[in-house]
Amino acid sequence: MIVLCPVLEVCPADGFGLWPVAALAPYDFMPLNGDLSPAEVGTAVMSIAKANDFEPEDGPRRPSDPLGAFLHGLLTLDDLFAPGGLRVADTATGAVLSPGCCNGLDERTDWSEVLDGGGRASFGHDPSPAAERIGDRARLTVDADREDGPVIELPLTDLRRLLTAAEHDLTAFLHLTATWATAHLPTHAPRLHGALARALGLPDHPGTRGAPRTEEGGRRARAALLSASAPYVRSDGFIATSSTWKPSSFSR
């Protein structure tokens, strides 16, 4: 059986006290769906906020209060990054394809290249997962840098169905965050919902299209802004430039 689900990389929660979070292993992947507990939703929101914990030098200044300061990047940056992607597991063989480093959930649209485009796509590095179309089947390579690495194969019709189900899972998760934000962050709830939708590459309101991606995607667009002439300052005082910044503010 082939199982596919959207996953988010979890950041460390040590010392975090702005809202309840679940005790999940840092740097692991958590599936996103509509069945998460409030504490798990809190962990997801914290992880996305930390991944965008930057302040443009010429943008709005970071508030002085701890909550406003922590959410500042997430609520003010146009191009947002949610570290993760789509995870595919073959329960029969035990092979698991997970997103590589620097891959973002908004980049899951690259899977359409396998179905309807050039026939090949990759999803980060270290490891370097990749997928390609071979006739009417998809061949998923867990790590393209290994010649003898495990692979997962499935019909294109099955892959298309699984990708559609993953979109439903993400949409259900986004709806869940709206309820969570109303309970835990009521003054920030509307803006937070819109920010999370952008980070996930989903429409802010049901029935509308998601925010358009740039040619290189939100992650790369934000990286382009981090030049020596436009440094970003993280809430802990770290100054990120093109030579120091990584797409995720927490490294593997």
Short mmCIF file of C-alpha atoms in Angstrom, two decimals, residues 68-232:
data_model
loop_
_atom_site.label_atom_id
_atom_site.label_comp_id
_atom_site.label_asym_id
_atom_site.label_seq_id
_atom_site.Cartn_x
_atom_site.Cartn_y
_atom_site.Cartn_z
CA GLY A 68 4.22 40.20 18.53
CA ALA A 69 7.99 39.88 18.12
CA PHE A 70 7.78 36.12 17.56
CA LEU A 71 4.98 36.39 14.97
CA HIS A 72 6.44 39.45 13.23
CA GLY A 73 8.13 37.71 10.32
CA LEU A 74 5.22 35.36 9.69
CA LEU A 75 2.71 38.23 9.68
CA THR A 76 4.72 40.76 7.65
CA LEU A 77 6.82 38.88 5.06
CA ASP A 78 5.24 38.39 1.66
CA ASP A 79 7.19 35.26 0.72
CA LEU A 80 6.87 32.65 3.45
CA PHE A 81 8.44 29.24 3.91
CA ALA A 82 6.99 26.11 5.53
CA PRO A 83 9.79 23.51 5.69
CA GLY A 84 8.60 20.09 4.58
CA GLY A 85 6.73 18.70 1.62
CA LEU A 86 5.10 15.41 0.73
CA ARG A 87 6.14 12.10 2.28
CA VAL A 88 5.45 8.85 0.42
CA ALA A 89 5.67 5.45 2.09
CA ASP A 90 5.37 1.95 0.65
CA THR A 91 4.04 -0.17 3.51
CA ALA A 92 4.87 -3.37 1.64
CA THR A 93 8.60 -2.68 1.24
CA GLY A 94 9.19 -0.15 4.00
CA ALA A 95 10.61 2.42 1.55
CA VAL A 96 9.90 6.02 2.57
CA LEU A 97 10.48 9.11 0.42
CA SER A 98 10.73 12.20 2.64
CA PRO A 99 11.35 15.85 1.65
CA GLY A 100 15.00 16.84 1.55
CA CYS A 101 16.61 19.86 3.15
CA CYS A 102 15.42 23.29 1.92
CA ASN A 103 12.21 21.90 0.43
CA GLY A 104 9.01 23.76 1.25
CA LEU A 105 5.39 22.70 1.33
CA ASP A 106 4.50 25.29 -1.32
CA GLU A 107 6.81 23.44 -3.71
CA ARG A 108 4.57 20.37 -3.75
CA THR A 109 3.15 21.76 -7.01
CA ASP A 110 6.38 20.48 -8.58
CA TRP A 111 4.77 17.04 -8.47
CA SER A 112 2.60 18.19 -11.37
CA GLU A 113 5.76 18.03 -13.51
CA VAL A 114 5.76 14.28 -13.02
CA LEU A 115 2.11 13.92 -14.01
CA ASP A 116 1.63 16.51 -16.74
CA GLY A 117 4.92 18.33 -17.35
CA GLY A 118 8.47 17.40 -18.20
CA GLY A 119 8.19 14.12 -16.35
CA ARG A 120 10.71 14.68 -13.57
CA ALA A 121 10.99 16.65 -10.31
CA SER A 122 13.24 16.74 -7.24
CA PHE A 123 12.43 17.72 -3.67
CA GLY A 124 15.44 19.04 -1.77
CA HIS A 125 18.80 17.52 -0.90
CA ASP A 126 20.60 15.45 1.77
CA PRO A 127 18.85 13.15 0.91
CA SER A 128 17.86 14.04 -2.66
CA PRO A 129 14.38 12.59 -3.31
CA ALA A 130 13.20 12.61 -6.92
CA ALA A 131 10.31 11.38 -9.02
CA GLU A 132 10.00 10.64 -12.71
CA ARG A 133 7.33 9.51 -15.15
CA ILE A 134 7.99 6.26 -16.97
CA GLY A 135 5.15 5.43 -19.31
CA ASP A 136 1.97 5.28 -17.28
CA ARG A 137 3.81 4.84 -13.97
CA ALA A 138 5.73 7.04 -11.56
CA ARG A 139 9.09 5.99 -10.18
CA LEU A 140 10.03 7.67 -6.89
CA THR A 141 13.67 7.51 -5.81
CA VAL A 142 14.25 7.97 -2.08
CA ASP A 143 17.75 9.39 -2.64
CA ALA A 144 18.89 10.11 -6.19
CA ASP A 145 22.48 10.46 -4.98
CA ARG A 146 22.59 6.74 -4.22
CA GLU A 147 22.77 4.27 -7.07
CA ASP A 148 21.36 1.42 -4.99
CA GLY A 149 18.80 3.40 -3.04
CA PRO A 150 15.20 2.23 -2.52
CA VAL A 151 12.49 3.20 -5.00
CA ILE A 152 8.71 3.33 -4.94
CA GLU A 153 6.66 2.70 -8.08
CA LEU A 154 2.96 3.31 -8.62
CA PRO A 155 0.53 4.07 -11.48
CA LEU A 156 0.15 7.72 -12.41
CA THR A 157 -3.59 7.46 -11.75
CA ASP A 158 -2.87 6.41 -8.15
CA LEU A 159 -0.34 9.23 -7.71
CA ARG A 160 -2.85 11.78 -8.97
CA ARG A 161 -5.47 10.48 -6.51
CA LEU A 162 -3.01 10.58 -3.61
CA LEU A 163 -1.94 14.13 -4.45
CA THR A 164 -5.56 15.25 -4.48
CA ALA A 165 -6.09 13.66 -1.06
CA ALA A 166 -3.00 15.48 0.26
CA GLU A 167 -4.53 18.80 -0.79
CA HIS A 168 -7.65 17.94 1.18
CA ASP A 169 -5.49 17.14 4.22
CA LEU A 170 -3.70 20.48 3.98
CA THR A 171 -6.96 22.38 3.56
CA ALA A 172 -8.39 20.60 6.61
CA PHE A 173 -5.29 21.54 8.58
CA LEU A 174 -5.61 25.20 7.55
CA HIS A 175 -9.25 25.22 8.69
CA LEU A 176 -8.12 23.69 11.99
CA THR A 177 -5.59 26.48 12.51
CA ALA A 178 -8.37 29.06 12.14
CA THR A 179 -10.25 27.52 15.07
CA TRP A 180 -7.02 27.19 17.04
CA ALA A 181 -6.01 30.81 16.43
CA THR A 182 -9.40 32.10 17.54
CA ALA A 183 -8.92 30.30 20.85
CA HIS A 184 -5.21 30.98 21.45
CA LEU A 185 -4.33 34.13 19.46
CA PRO A 186 -7.62 35.97 18.93
CA THR A 187 -6.08 39.39 18.19
CA HIS A 188 -3.86 37.91 15.46
CA ALA A 189 -6.27 35.26 14.13
CA PRO A 190 -7.32 36.80 10.76
CA ARG A 191 -3.78 37.81 9.73
CA LEU A 192 -2.37 34.52 10.97
CA HIS A 193 -4.81 32.54 8.84
CA GLY A 194 -3.80 34.46 5.73
CA ALA A 195 -0.10 34.05 6.50
CA LEU A 196 -0.40 30.31 7.04
CA ALA A 197 -2.33 29.98 3.79
CA ARG A 198 0.49 31.73 1.92
CA ALA A 199 3.14 29.60 3.60
CA LEU A 200 1.30 26.44 2.61
CA GLY A 201 0.46 27.64 -0.89
CA LEU A 202 -3.29 27.45 -0.22
CA PRO A 203 -6.14 29.90 -0.88
CA ASP A 204 -6.90 32.22 2.02
CA HIS A 205 -10.62 31.70 1.52
CA PRO A 206 -12.46 28.58 0.31
CA GLY A 207 -13.31 28.72 -3.36
CA THR A 208 -10.42 31.00 -4.32
CA ARG A 209 -7.06 30.25 -5.79
CA GLY A 210 -3.94 30.23 -3.71
CA ALA A 211 -1.40 33.02 -3.87
CA PRO A 212 0.56 32.77 -7.13
CA ARG A 213 4.10 31.50 -6.86
CA THR A 214 7.02 33.32 -8.37
CA GLU A 215 9.09 31.53 -10.98
CA GLU A 216 11.40 30.14 -8.32
CA GLY A 217 8.87 29.87 -5.50
CA GLY A 218 8.39 31.68 -2.22
CA ARG A 219 11.45 30.11 -0.60
CA ARG A 220 13.83 31.29 -3.33
CA ALA A 221 12.14 34.68 -3.60
CA ARG A 222 12.78 35.30 0.06
CA ALA A 223 16.36 34.09 -0.29
CA ALA A 224 16.92 36.64 -3.04
CA LEU A 225 15.94 39.40 -0.63
CA LEU A 226 18.60 38.32 1.82
CA SER A 227 21.47 40.11 0.14
CA ALA A 228 24.21 42.11 1.78
CA SER A 229 22.30 45.26 0.92
CA ALA A 230 19.13 44.03 2.59
CA PRO A 231 20.00 42.12 5.76
CA TYR A 232 17.37 40.53 7.92
#
